Amino acid sequence: MIDMIEKEENIISEEEAAQYDRQIRLWGLDAQKRLRGSRVLLVGLRGLGAEVAKNLILAGVKGLTLLDHEQVTEESRRAQFLIPVDANGQNHAQASLERAQFLNPMVEVKADTDQVESKSDDFFLQFDAVCLTGCSKDLMMHVDQLCASKNIKVFCGDVFGYHGYMFSDLGQEHHYVEEKPKIVKPSEETNDGPEVKKPKIDPNETTMVKRTASFCSLKEALEIDWTSEEVKGRLKRTPSDYFLLQVLLKFRTDKGRNPDPASYAEDSQLLLQIRDDVLEALGVNADLLPDSFVSYCFSEMAPVCAVVGGVLGQEIVKALSQRDAPHRNFFFFDGLKGSGVVDYFCAK
Amino acid sequence: MVQLVGPLSKELADSVSSCKILVVGAGGIGCELLKNLVLTGFKNIEVIDLDTIDVSNLNRQFLFQKKHVGKSKAQVAKESVLRFCPSANITAYHDSIMNPDYNVEFFRSFQLVMNALDNRAARNHVNRMCLAADIPLIESGTAGYLGQVTVIKKGVTECYECQPKPTQKTFPGCTIRNTPSEPIHCIVWAKYLFNQLFGEEDADQEVSPDTADPEAAWNPEDTAARATASDQDGDIKRVSTKDWARSTGYDPVKLFNKLFKDDIMYLLTMDKLWKKRKAPVPLDWAEMLQLGEDPRTRNSRLKDQQVLNVGGYSRLFQHSVETLRSQLADKGDGAELVWDKDDPPAMDFVTAAANLRMHIFSMNMKSRFDVKSMAGNIIPAIATTNAVIAGLIVLEALKVLNSDIQQCRTVREKHIKAPVKSH
């Protein structure tokens, strides 16, 4: 679908040129045009969703659909800046729509109040990229499998308290370009300066290099056999966030919701239990995730939403514009340590 | 049992909601930072910014909309934040932080100061004020895809000025005046020319050929001789460029022929300069008129990204001189213009003059878009980098507050233990 953009309007208006000036100077006009032709689906409008929505709308995508079936509560709007103060009880997507649209009138922003599980497969195929937040593991794997084969870029992300992650599946063959400085050979006519001819990196001229990257599915990324010998060796270098993610996804599947500060006592007990079960099932030691984790994975930390939402937003921009090397395939952020890690997980 | 208020421990949440903080700057980082702060639970915030909103800010300074262009950043930022957090107590100052009103007492009234600035002078100033007031400062900056955050605490960390920072790059006078080899040299020359003709004349911004160029002399003794000769010569140095231009009535053709033909021919007489370099090729106005429009107008580019041919830049030079001439006349006697990248004729003038010089010195000419980047020192900027950095700033702020809590706890515990020990 992204290749079809070539046929679309080739001209950027004066208004767009003025508004997008500072980003066109960074990623170039071609990238901006590709963004301008892209439609994105964003599922989940809590704190992280609002950040991703803001970043994509400001970047200037063609259209953004906000999909969320849940209603605004004091807890769900804690890290959300698009929802008006008096909107408790309204639908997340609906409540966020007006402020989201104001961010950039040139983007078509829509709200959809359906439950993502109720959407037919066809629904997803109208988009160039899909970003899933607050979704169950099963749904994410299903949508990923469906979309990746159709060259629709798939992204997942969540924030649990101080922790956050994003995952991307850009397909088996994701093509992109990188801008590299041109190395001028001594025998060539140096057009950009009359000085003595010597080989040098010309600071004024760059060249675009074509590259390809391949990604595995979410299923392959999550269902790794940690008991096998080759994988065991990796354990030391593996961020514990990867296992924390597995625990939190299991909680979400079992309870149909995230850990809630209002039920801290029981939820923290359950989290410890799930930690034991999940790590045992994966074949790894329980002390990879010490007990203290429970106090830091409730609700959404606004600054963590900002960091993860920023990285996730930029990854979506890179994938749609097909420019610059994508993160492959997980980014984990630990807000307590202030550390971010990019790592590749794949069962193959 | 840990008590949570959302994601934070109750203790930290209380500390957050009661402390008073200062945010210096309401631009790219500032907007993201204010949003993160109120969503995290900070209640007492003061924000200061001297600038007004421009349309080029709207791709990332999300608290502003098109209808706000021209208004105070600090003021509109406050209003926008209050819309999603009406309980926040925000004071906005449309002012410069370097105003002496913001004295040490002012800084001392805050528990934490966060910079969201874009220039070194203000950063140095805030750094010193925070040291004087002994208040922790969180310093940050972004450019393109890169950014950083640093905590500065007197007595604990080094301050912003502890490490020497690289100074703005400048070029030797003879490179600008005699032997440019890169587009930037020509652009700097064109900006100097603007000032010499229309703005404040500056002895360090000469545009005429530099006869005292040490590279030009075959014998070292010649350099000194040439220097005195040019002073006496009068032709180039004695009459100021502005006076000469005025005497011609700012005639674009006369200006063109002096700058792009006569002065270049003079440079050619300094033959030592051209032994190892490609010699400049002077232009002729009459020849320029013969050249038509470049037939290759490419619609897929932005209008500003098109590169004209030398005829096109000659015509642009003429038009911009005529426009600037009337601007100057309108301002009255003794008036001066100040160069501004967002003033179209000023930008046109630099684009044209720089490109004509680039062509003369055998360099590929640049589009207005590219010249504006270099002449205007434009730093590309996007929303996501600022979002990430502003997130990290708040996480650092929490650590600073947390360590204050830890310190308090430690002091309290010591206090309780001591009487028991003395028995």
PDB file of N, CA and C in Angstrom, chain A residues 15 17-19 22-23 25-27 29-30 33 51 54-55 58 78-79 81 85 99 102-103 162 191-195 204 261 264 298-303 306-307 310 314 324 333 335-336, chain B residues 1 4 6-8 32 35-36 39-40 56 58-60 62 66 83-84 86 145 181 183 278 300-302 305 361-364 369 372-373 378 380-384 387-388 391-392 395 398:
ATOM      1  N   GLU A  15       0.918  25.823   2.941  1.00  0.00           N
ATOM      2  CA  GLU A  15       0.593  25.686   4.363  1.00  0.00           C
ATOM      3  C   GLU A  15       1.384  24.535   4.987  1.00  0.00           C
ATOM      4  N   ALA A  17       4.165  23.229   3.803  1.00  0.00           N
ATOM      5  CA  ALA A  17       5.593  23.551   3.765  1.00  0.00           C
ATOM      6  C   ALA A  17       5.976  24.426   4.953  1.00  0.00           C
ATOM      7  N   ALA A  18       5.107  25.373   5.286  1.00  0.00           N
ATOM      8  CA  ALA A  18       5.398  26.270   6.408  1.00  0.00           C
ATOM      9  C   ALA A  18       5.323  25.522   7.736  1.00  0.00           C
ATOM     10  N   GLN A  19       4.274  24.718   7.914  1.00  0.00           N
ATOM     11  CA  GLN A  19       4.095  24.029   9.183  1.00  0.00           C
ATOM     12  C   GLN A  19       5.115  22.924   9.395  1.00  0.00           C
ATOM     13  N   ARG A  22      10.427  22.489   9.802  1.00  0.00           N
ATOM     14  CA  ARG A  22      11.512  21.998  10.650  1.00  0.00           C
ATOM     15  C   ARG A  22      11.716  20.489  10.578  1.00  0.00           C
ATOM     16  N   GLN A  23      10.647  19.738  10.198  1.00  0.00           N
ATOM     17  CA  GLN A  23      10.835  18.296  10.085  1.00  0.00           C
ATOM     18  C   GLN A  23      11.212  17.900   8.667  1.00  0.00           C
ATOM     19  N   ARG A  25      13.230  19.594   7.012  1.00  0.00           N
ATOM     20  CA  ARG A  25      14.675  19.824   7.024  1.00  0.00           C
ATOM     21  C   ARG A  25      15.426  18.662   7.677  1.00  0.00           C
ATOM     22  N   LEU A  26      14.737  17.820   8.393  1.00  0.00           N
ATOM     23  CA  LEU A  26      15.399  16.692   9.049  1.00  0.00           C
ATOM     24  C   LEU A  26      15.285  15.420   8.231  1.00  0.00           C
ATOM     25  N   TRP A  27      14.023  15.040   7.867  1.00  0.00           N
ATOM     26  CA  TRP A  27      13.865  13.772   7.164  1.00  0.00           C
ATOM     27  C   TRP A  27      13.583  13.898   5.678  1.00  0.00           C
ATOM     28  N   LEU A  29      11.782  15.844   2.021  1.00  0.00           N
ATOM     29  CA  LEU A  29      10.452  16.017   1.445  1.00  0.00           C
ATOM     30  C   LEU A  29       9.808  14.682   1.078  1.00  0.00           C
ATOM     31  N   ASP A  30      10.589  13.738   0.538  1.00  0.00           N
ATOM     32  CA  ASP A  30      10.031  12.439   0.143  1.00  0.00           C
ATOM     33  C   ASP A  30       9.423  11.721   1.341  1.00  0.00           C
ATOM     34  N   LYS A  33       6.127  13.279   2.227  1.00  0.00           N
ATOM     35  CA  LYS A  33       5.067  12.903   1.300  1.00  0.00           C
ATOM     36  C   LYS A  33       4.528  11.515   1.596  1.00  0.00           C
ATOM     37  N   GLU A  51      -0.100   9.755  23.670  1.00  0.00           N
ATOM     38  CA  GLU A  51       1.226  10.219  23.220  1.00  0.00           C
ATOM     39  C   GLU A  51       1.476   9.823  21.767  1.00  0.00           C
ATOM     40  N   LYS A  54      -0.665  11.967  19.451  1.00  0.00           N
ATOM     41  CA  LYS A  54      -0.090  13.308  19.297  1.00  0.00           C
ATOM     42  C   LYS A  54       1.078  13.281  18.320  1.00  0.00           C
ATOM     43  N   ASN A  55       2.000  12.343  18.509  1.00  0.00           N
ATOM     44  CA  ASN A  55       3.205  12.295  17.686  1.00  0.00           C
ATOM     45  C   ASN A  55       2.896  12.041  16.220  1.00  0.00           C
ATOM     46  N   LEU A  58       1.013  15.205  14.700  1.00  0.00           N
ATOM     47  CA  LEU A  58       1.946  16.308  14.456  1.00  0.00           C
ATOM     48  C   LEU A  58       2.851  16.000  13.262  1.00  0.00           C
ATOM     49  N   ARG A  78      -5.511   9.175  33.840  1.00  0.00           N
ATOM     50  CA  ARG A  78      -4.462   9.748  34.681  1.00  0.00           C
ATOM     51  C   ARG A  78      -3.333  10.385  33.875  1.00  0.00           C
ATOM     52  N   ALA A  79      -2.875   9.674  32.836  1.00  0.00           N
ATOM     53  CA  ALA A  79      -1.730  10.194  32.065  1.00  0.00           C
ATOM     54  C   ALA A  79      -2.177  10.655  30.693  1.00  0.00           C
ATOM     55  N   PHE A  81      -3.783  13.543  28.190  1.00  0.00           N
ATOM     56  CA  PHE A  81      -3.945  14.997  28.112  1.00  0.00           C
ATOM     57  C   PHE A  81      -4.921  15.438  27.018  1.00  0.00           C
ATOM     58  N   VAL A  85     -11.635  17.477  31.185  1.00  0.00           N
ATOM     59  CA  VAL A  85     -11.836  17.123  32.595  1.00  0.00           C
ATOM     60  C   VAL A  85     -13.213  16.575  32.921  1.00  0.00           C
ATOM     61  N   ARG A  99      -9.599  17.296  20.805  1.00  0.00           N
ATOM     62  CA  ARG A  99      -8.252  17.820  21.083  1.00  0.00           C
ATOM     63  C   ARG A  99      -7.227  17.223  20.120  1.00  0.00           C
ATOM     64  N   PHE A 102      -7.449  19.092  16.872  1.00  0.00           N
ATOM     65  CA  PHE A 102      -6.887  20.438  16.981  1.00  0.00           C
ATOM     66  C   PHE A 102      -5.366  20.445  16.825  1.00  0.00           C
ATOM     67  N   LEU A 103      -4.736  19.313  17.135  1.00  0.00           N
ATOM     68  CA  LEU A 103      -3.273  19.262  17.042  1.00  0.00           C
ATOM     69  C   LEU A 103      -2.801  19.542  15.621  1.00  0.00           C
ATOM     70  N   TYR A 162       6.146   2.240  35.909  1.00  0.00           N
ATOM     71  CA  TYR A 162       7.431   2.824  35.499  1.00  0.00           C
ATOM     72  C   TYR A 162       8.049   2.121  34.294  1.00  0.00           C
ATOM     73  N   ASN A 191      32.755  19.388  -7.419  1.00  0.00           N
ATOM     74  CA  ASN A 191      31.900  20.509  -7.807  1.00  0.00           C
ATOM     75  C   ASN A 191      31.653  21.487  -6.688  1.00  0.00           C
ATOM     76  N   ASP A 192      31.828  21.035  -5.495  1.00  0.00           N
ATOM     77  CA  ASP A 192      31.445  21.904  -4.392  1.00  0.00           C
ATOM     78  C   ASP A 192      32.601  22.702  -3.817  1.00  0.00           C
ATOM     79  N   GLY A 193      33.672  22.809  -4.530  1.00  0.00           N
ATOM     80  CA  GLY A 193      34.786  23.612  -4.005  1.00  0.00           C
ATOM     81  C   GLY A 193      35.990  23.480  -4.912  1.00  0.00           C
ATOM     82  N   PRO A 194      36.728  24.549  -5.111  1.00  0.00           N
ATOM     83  CA  PRO A 194      37.871  24.518  -6.045  1.00  0.00           C
ATOM     84  C   PRO A 194      39.188  24.131  -5.398  1.00  0.00           C
ATOM     85  N   GLU A 195      39.176  23.638  -4.163  1.00  0.00           N
ATOM     86  CA  GLU A 195      40.432  23.362  -3.457  1.00  0.00           C
ATOM     87  C   GLU A 195      41.189  22.171  -4.044  1.00  0.00           C
ATOM     88  N   ASN A 204      28.819  18.702   2.359  1.00  0.00           N
ATOM     89  CA  ASN A 204      27.644  19.312   1.753  1.00  0.00           C
ATOM     90  C   ASN A 204      26.814  18.370   0.905  1.00  0.00           C
ATOM     91  N   PRO A 261      -4.473   0.231  40.974  1.00  0.00           N
ATOM     92  CA  PRO A 261      -4.081   0.716  42.309  1.00  0.00           C
ATOM     93  C   PRO A 261      -5.195   0.564  43.348  1.00  0.00           C
ATOM     94  N   TYR A 264      -4.783  -2.801  45.006  1.00  0.00           N
ATOM     95  CA  TYR A 264      -3.345  -3.072  45.083  1.00  0.00           C
ATOM     96  C   TYR A 264      -3.022  -4.375  45.820  1.00  0.00           C
ATOM     97  N   PHE A 298       2.057  -0.521  38.423  1.00  0.00           N
ATOM     98  CA  PHE A 298       0.653  -0.146  38.436  1.00  0.00           C
ATOM     99  C   PHE A 298       0.441   1.178  37.721  1.00  0.00           C
ATOM    100  N   SER A 299      -0.739   1.295  37.091  1.00  0.00           N
ATOM    101  CA  SER A 299      -1.121   2.539  36.441  1.00  0.00           C
ATOM    102  C   SER A 299      -0.134   2.897  35.314  1.00  0.00           C
ATOM    103  N   GLU A 300      -0.116   4.153  34.895  1.00  0.00           N
ATOM    104  CA  GLU A 300       0.806   4.584  33.834  1.00  0.00           C
ATOM    105  C   GLU A 300       1.546   5.828  34.308  1.00  0.00           C
ATOM    106  N   MET A 301       2.863   5.794  34.274  1.00  0.00           N
ATOM    107  CA  MET A 301       3.652   6.976  34.612  1.00  0.00           C
ATOM    108  C   MET A 301       3.663   7.891  33.389  1.00  0.00           C
ATOM    109  N   ALA A 302       3.207   9.122  33.542  1.00  0.00           N
ATOM    110  CA  ALA A 302       3.144  10.038  32.400  1.00  0.00           C
ATOM    111  C   ALA A 302       4.503  10.198  31.691  1.00  0.00           C
ATOM    112  N   PRO A 303       5.604  10.409  32.411  1.00  0.00           N
ATOM    113  CA  PRO A 303       6.876  10.545  31.698  1.00  0.00           C
ATOM    114  C   PRO A 303       7.302   9.278  30.969  1.00  0.00           C
ATOM    115  N   ALA A 306       5.512   9.258  27.824  1.00  0.00           N
ATOM    116  CA  ALA A 306       6.136  10.211  26.901  1.00  0.00           C
ATOM    117  C   ALA A 306       7.342   9.581  26.214  1.00  0.00           C
ATOM    118  N   VAL A 307       8.169   8.864  26.976  1.00  0.00           N
ATOM    119  CA  VAL A 307       9.370   8.255  26.396  1.00  0.00           C
ATOM    120  C   VAL A 307       8.996   7.124  25.430  1.00  0.00           C
ATOM    121  N   GLY A 310       7.183   8.417  22.475  1.00  0.00           N
ATOM    122  CA  GLY A 310       8.082   9.125  21.570  1.00  0.00           C
ATOM    123  C   GLY A 310       8.835   8.145  20.692  1.00  0.00           C
ATOM    124  N   GLN A 314       8.143   7.577  16.690  1.00  0.00           N
ATOM    125  CA  GLN A 314       9.221   7.743  15.716  1.00  0.00           C
ATOM    126  C   GLN A 314       9.445   6.480  14.898  1.00  0.00           C
ATOM    127  N   ASP A 324      15.563   5.568   7.310  1.00  0.00           N
ATOM    128  CA  ASP A 324      16.339   5.342   8.534  1.00  0.00           C
ATOM    129  C   ASP A 324      16.093   3.953   9.126  1.00  0.00           C
ATOM    130  N   PHE A 333      11.823   0.059  28.174  1.00  0.00           N
ATOM    131  CA  PHE A 333      12.246   1.223  28.946  1.00  0.00           C
ATOM    132  C   PHE A 333      11.940   1.014  30.420  1.00  0.00           C
ATOM    133  N   GLY A 335      11.763   3.041  33.723  1.00  0.00           N
ATOM    134  CA  GLY A 335      11.716   4.410  34.227  1.00  0.00           C
ATOM    135  C   GLY A 335      12.408   4.602  35.558  1.00  0.00           C
ATOM    136  N   LEU A 336      12.623   3.493  36.284  1.00  0.00           N
ATOM    137  CA  LEU A 336      13.312   3.605  37.578  1.00  0.00           C
ATOM    138  C   LEU A 336      14.790   3.852  37.342  1.00  0.00           C
TER     139      LEU A 336
ATOM    140  N   MET B   1       2.942  -1.787  54.107  1.00  0.00           N
ATOM    141  CA  MET B   1       2.256  -1.941  52.812  1.00  0.00           C
ATOM    142  C   MET B   1       2.367  -0.622  52.047  1.00  0.00           C
ATOM    143  N   LEU B   4      -0.300   3.511  47.080  1.00  0.00           N
ATOM    144  CA  LEU B   4      -0.073   4.144  45.782  1.00  0.00           C
ATOM    145  C   LEU B   4      -1.082   5.246  45.491  1.00  0.00           C
ATOM    146  N   GLY B   6      -2.026   6.403  42.076  1.00  0.00           N
ATOM    147  CA  GLY B   6      -1.717   6.111  40.680  1.00  0.00           C
ATOM    148  C   GLY B   6      -0.451   5.266  40.672  1.00  0.00           C
ATOM    149  N   PRO B   7       0.556   5.665  39.900  1.00  0.00           N
ATOM    150  CA  PRO B   7       1.783   4.873  39.835  1.00  0.00           C
ATOM    151  C   PRO B   7       2.808   5.233  40.909  1.00  0.00           C
ATOM    152  N   LEU B   8       2.585   6.330  41.635  1.00  0.00           N
ATOM    153  CA  LEU B   8       3.594   6.798  42.585  1.00  0.00           C
ATOM    154  C   LEU B   8       3.276   6.368  44.006  1.00  0.00           C
ATOM    155  N   GLU B  32       6.261  19.948  25.961  1.00  0.00           N
ATOM    156  CA  GLU B  32       6.219  18.539  26.384  1.00  0.00           C
ATOM    157  C   GLU B  32       6.443  18.434  27.890  1.00  0.00           C
ATOM    158  N   LYS B  35       3.386  19.468  30.053  1.00  0.00           N
ATOM    159  CA  LYS B  35       2.384  18.404  30.000  1.00  0.00           C
ATOM    160  C   LYS B  35       2.778  17.268  30.934  1.00  0.00           C
ATOM    161  N   ASN B  36       4.030  16.811  30.844  1.00  0.00           N
ATOM    162  CA  ASN B  36       4.483  15.705  31.690  1.00  0.00           C
ATOM    163  C   ASN B  36       4.406  16.069  33.165  1.00  0.00           C
ATOM    164  N   LEU B  39       0.723  16.079  34.452  1.00  0.00           N
ATOM    165  CA  LEU B  39       0.170  14.725  34.463  1.00  0.00           C
ATOM    166  C   LEU B  39       0.818  13.868  35.556  1.00  0.00           C
ATOM    167  N   THR B  40       2.036  14.207  35.938  1.00  0.00           N
ATOM    168  CA  THR B  40       2.714  13.451  36.991  1.00  0.00           C
ATOM    169  C   THR B  40       2.238  13.900  38.371  1.00  0.00           C
ATOM    170  N   SER B  56       6.132  27.859  12.201  1.00  0.00           N
ATOM    171  CA  SER B  56       7.085  26.750  12.110  1.00  0.00           C
ATOM    172  C   SER B  56       7.233  26.009  13.439  1.00  0.00           C
ATOM    173  N   LEU B  58       4.593  24.845  15.020  1.00  0.00           N
ATOM    174  CA  LEU B  58       3.415  24.003  15.206  1.00  0.00           C
ATOM    175  C   LEU B  58       3.616  22.519  14.915  1.00  0.00           C
ATOM    176  N   ASN B  59       4.763  22.149  14.345  1.00  0.00           N
ATOM    177  CA  ASN B  59       4.960  20.716  14.094  1.00  0.00           C
ATOM    178  C   ASN B  59       5.354  19.978  15.352  1.00  0.00           C
ATOM    179  N   ARG B  60       5.627  20.726  16.458  1.00  0.00           N
ATOM    180  CA  ARG B  60       6.057  20.031  17.665  1.00  0.00           C
ATOM    181  C   ARG B  60       5.600  20.705  18.965  1.00  0.00           C
ATOM    182  N   PHE B  62       3.013  21.399  20.721  1.00  0.00           N
ATOM    183  CA  PHE B  62       1.628  20.982  20.537  1.00  0.00           C
ATOM    184  C   PHE B  62       0.623  21.742  21.386  1.00  0.00           C
ATOM    185  N   LYS B  66      -2.697  27.140  15.193  1.00  0.00           N
ATOM    186  CA  LYS B  66      -2.499  28.195  14.210  1.00  0.00           C
ATOM    187  C   LYS B  66      -3.069  29.532  14.678  1.00  0.00           C
ATOM    188  N   ARG B  83      -6.433  23.624  30.461  1.00  0.00           N
ATOM    189  CA  ARG B  83      -7.609  22.988  29.878  1.00  0.00           C
ATOM    190  C   ARG B  83      -7.656  21.503  30.194  1.00  0.00           C
ATOM    191  N   PHE B  84      -6.513  20.854  30.340  1.00  0.00           N
ATOM    192  CA  PHE B  84      -6.602  19.443  30.727  1.00  0.00           C
ATOM    193  C   PHE B  84      -6.204  19.213  32.178  1.00  0.00           C
ATOM    194  N   PRO B  86      -7.147  21.740  35.155  1.00  0.00           N
ATOM    195  CA  PRO B  86      -7.555  23.039  35.694  1.00  0.00           C
ATOM    196  C   PRO B  86      -7.089  23.284  37.129  1.00  0.00           C
ATOM    197  N   TYR B 145      17.364  14.326  15.864  1.00  0.00           N
ATOM    198  CA  TYR B 145      17.036  13.063  16.528  1.00  0.00           C
ATOM    199  C   TYR B 145      17.764  12.898  17.857  1.00  0.00           C
ATOM    200  N   SER B 181      35.862  28.453  -0.292  1.00  0.00           N
ATOM    201  CA  SER B 181      35.939  27.129  -0.901  1.00  0.00           C
ATOM    202  C   SER B 181      34.693  26.304  -0.622  1.00  0.00           C
ATOM    203  N   PRO B 183      30.196  26.558   0.222  1.00  0.00           N
ATOM    204  CA  PRO B 183      29.016  27.422   0.183  1.00  0.00           C
ATOM    205  C   PRO B 183      28.855  28.299   1.427  1.00  0.00           C
ATOM    206  N   LYS B 278      41.425  26.827  -8.139  1.00  0.00           N
ATOM    207  CA  LYS B 278      40.720  27.200  -9.366  1.00  0.00           C
ATOM    208  C   LYS B 278      40.376  28.678  -9.233  1.00  0.00           C
ATOM    209  N   SER B 300       7.889  18.394  -8.204  1.00  0.00           N
ATOM    210  CA  SER B 300       7.916  17.517  -7.047  1.00  0.00           C
ATOM    211  C   SER B 300       8.706  18.127  -5.892  1.00  0.00           C
ATOM    212  N   ARG B 301       9.428  19.202  -6.182  1.00  0.00           N
ATOM    213  CA  ARG B 301      10.167  19.872  -5.109  1.00  0.00           C
ATOM    214  C   ARG B 301       9.297  20.976  -4.525  1.00  0.00           C
ATOM    215  N   LEU B 302       9.674  21.438  -3.317  1.00  0.00           N
ATOM    216  CA  LEU B 302       9.069  22.642  -2.770  1.00  0.00           C
ATOM    217  C   LEU B 302       9.584  23.801  -3.610  1.00  0.00           C
ATOM    218  N   GLN B 305      12.887  24.799  -2.818  1.00  0.00           N
ATOM    219  CA  GLN B 305      13.953  23.833  -2.999  1.00  0.00           C
ATOM    220  C   GLN B 305      14.489  23.824  -4.428  1.00  0.00           C
ATOM    221  N   PHE B 361      32.981  31.109  -7.894  1.00  0.00           N
ATOM    222  CA  PHE B 361      34.058  30.288  -7.350  1.00  0.00           C
ATOM    223  C   PHE B 361      33.859  28.799  -7.630  1.00  0.00           C
ATOM    224  N   SER B 362      33.095  28.504  -8.709  1.00  0.00           N
ATOM    225  CA  SER B 362      32.923  27.125  -9.194  1.00  0.00           C
ATOM    226  C   SER B 362      32.314  26.157  -8.195  1.00  0.00           C
ATOM    227  N   MET B 363      31.373  26.622  -7.402  1.00  0.00           N
ATOM    228  CA  MET B 363      30.657  25.716  -6.501  1.00  0.00           C
ATOM    229  C   MET B 363      29.254  25.504  -7.028  1.00  0.00           C
ATOM    230  N   ASN B 364      28.689  24.320  -6.723  1.00  0.00           N
ATOM    231  CA  ASN B 364      27.293  24.064  -7.079  1.00  0.00           C
ATOM    232  C   ASN B 364      26.404  25.015  -6.301  1.00  0.00           C
ATOM    233  N   PHE B 369      15.977  27.139   0.149  1.00  0.00           N
ATOM    234  CA  PHE B 369      15.714  26.266   1.289  1.00  0.00           C
ATOM    235  C   PHE B 369      17.019  25.943   2.020  1.00  0.00           C
ATOM    236  N   LYS B 372      18.725  29.086   3.464  1.00  0.00           N
ATOM    237  CA  LYS B 372      18.045  29.534   4.690  1.00  0.00           C
ATOM    238  C   LYS B 372      18.498  28.730   5.892  1.00  0.00           C
ATOM    239  N   SER B 373      18.667  27.414   5.714  1.00  0.00           N
ATOM    240  CA  SER B 373      19.154  26.565   6.807  1.00  0.00           C
ATOM    241  C   SER B 373      20.474  27.080   7.339  1.00  0.00           C
ATOM    242  N   ILE B 378      19.252  27.289  11.175  1.00  0.00           N
ATOM    243  CA  ILE B 378      18.050  26.563  11.551  1.00  0.00           C
ATOM    244  C   ILE B 378      18.425  25.162  12.011  1.00  0.00           C
ATOM    245  N   PRO B 380      16.933  21.580  12.622  1.00  0.00           N
ATOM    246  CA  PRO B 380      15.727  20.781  12.398  1.00  0.00           C
ATOM    247  C   PRO B 380      15.197  20.225  13.718  1.00  0.00           C
ATOM    248  N   ALA B 381      13.871  20.119  13.826  1.00  0.00           N
ATOM    249  CA  ALA B 381      13.296  19.672  15.094  1.00  0.00           C
ATOM    250  C   ALA B 381      12.001  18.921  14.875  1.00  0.00           C
ATOM    251  N   ILE B 382      11.778  17.901  15.706  1.00  0.00           N
ATOM    252  CA  ILE B 382      10.552  17.109  15.616  1.00  0.00           C
ATOM    253  C   ILE B 382       9.957  16.907  16.999  1.00  0.00           C
ATOM    254  N   ALA B 383       8.691  16.480  17.025  1.00  0.00           N
ATOM    255  CA  ALA B 383       7.994  16.297  18.296  1.00  0.00           C
ATOM    256  C   ALA B 383       8.558  15.162  19.133  1.00  0.00           C
ATOM    257  N   THR B 384       8.869  14.018  18.509  1.00  0.00           N
ATOM    258  CA  THR B 384       9.216  12.835  19.289  1.00  0.00           C
ATOM    259  C   THR B 384      10.496  12.987  20.111  1.00  0.00           C
ATOM    260  N   ALA B 387       9.639  14.903  23.056  1.00  0.00           N
ATOM    261  CA  ALA B 387       8.777  14.127  23.952  1.00  0.00           C
ATOM    262  C   ALA B 387       9.621  13.200  24.825  1.00  0.00           C
ATOM    263  N   VAL B 388      10.577  12.515  24.204  1.00  0.00           N
ATOM    264  CA  VAL B 388      11.424  11.582  24.955  1.00  0.00           C
ATOM    265  C   VAL B 388      12.266  12.335  25.994  1.00  0.00           C
ATOM    266  N   GLY B 391      10.306  13.563  28.899  1.00  0.00           N
ATOM    267  CA  GLY B 391       9.960  12.435  29.776  1.00  0.00           C
ATOM    268  C   GLY B 391      11.121  12.140  30.710  1.00  0.00           C
ATOM    269  N   LEU B 392      12.317  12.120  30.158  1.00  0.00           N
ATOM    270  CA  LEU B 392      13.506  11.838  30.965  1.00  0.00           C
ATOM    271  C   LEU B 392      13.744  12.938  31.994  1.00  0.00           C
ATOM    272  N   LEU B 395      11.564  12.242  34.952  1.00  0.00           N
ATOM    273  CA  LEU B 395      12.067  11.093  35.727  1.00  0.00           C
ATOM    274  C   LEU B 395      13.265  11.513  36.569  1.00  0.00           C
ATOM    275  N   LEU B 398      11.998  13.464  39.553  1.00  0.00           N
ATOM    276  CA  LEU B 398      11.486  12.591  40.618  1.00  0.00           C
ATOM    277  C   LEU B 398      12.632  12.019  41.430  1.00  0.00           C
TER     278      LEU B 398
END
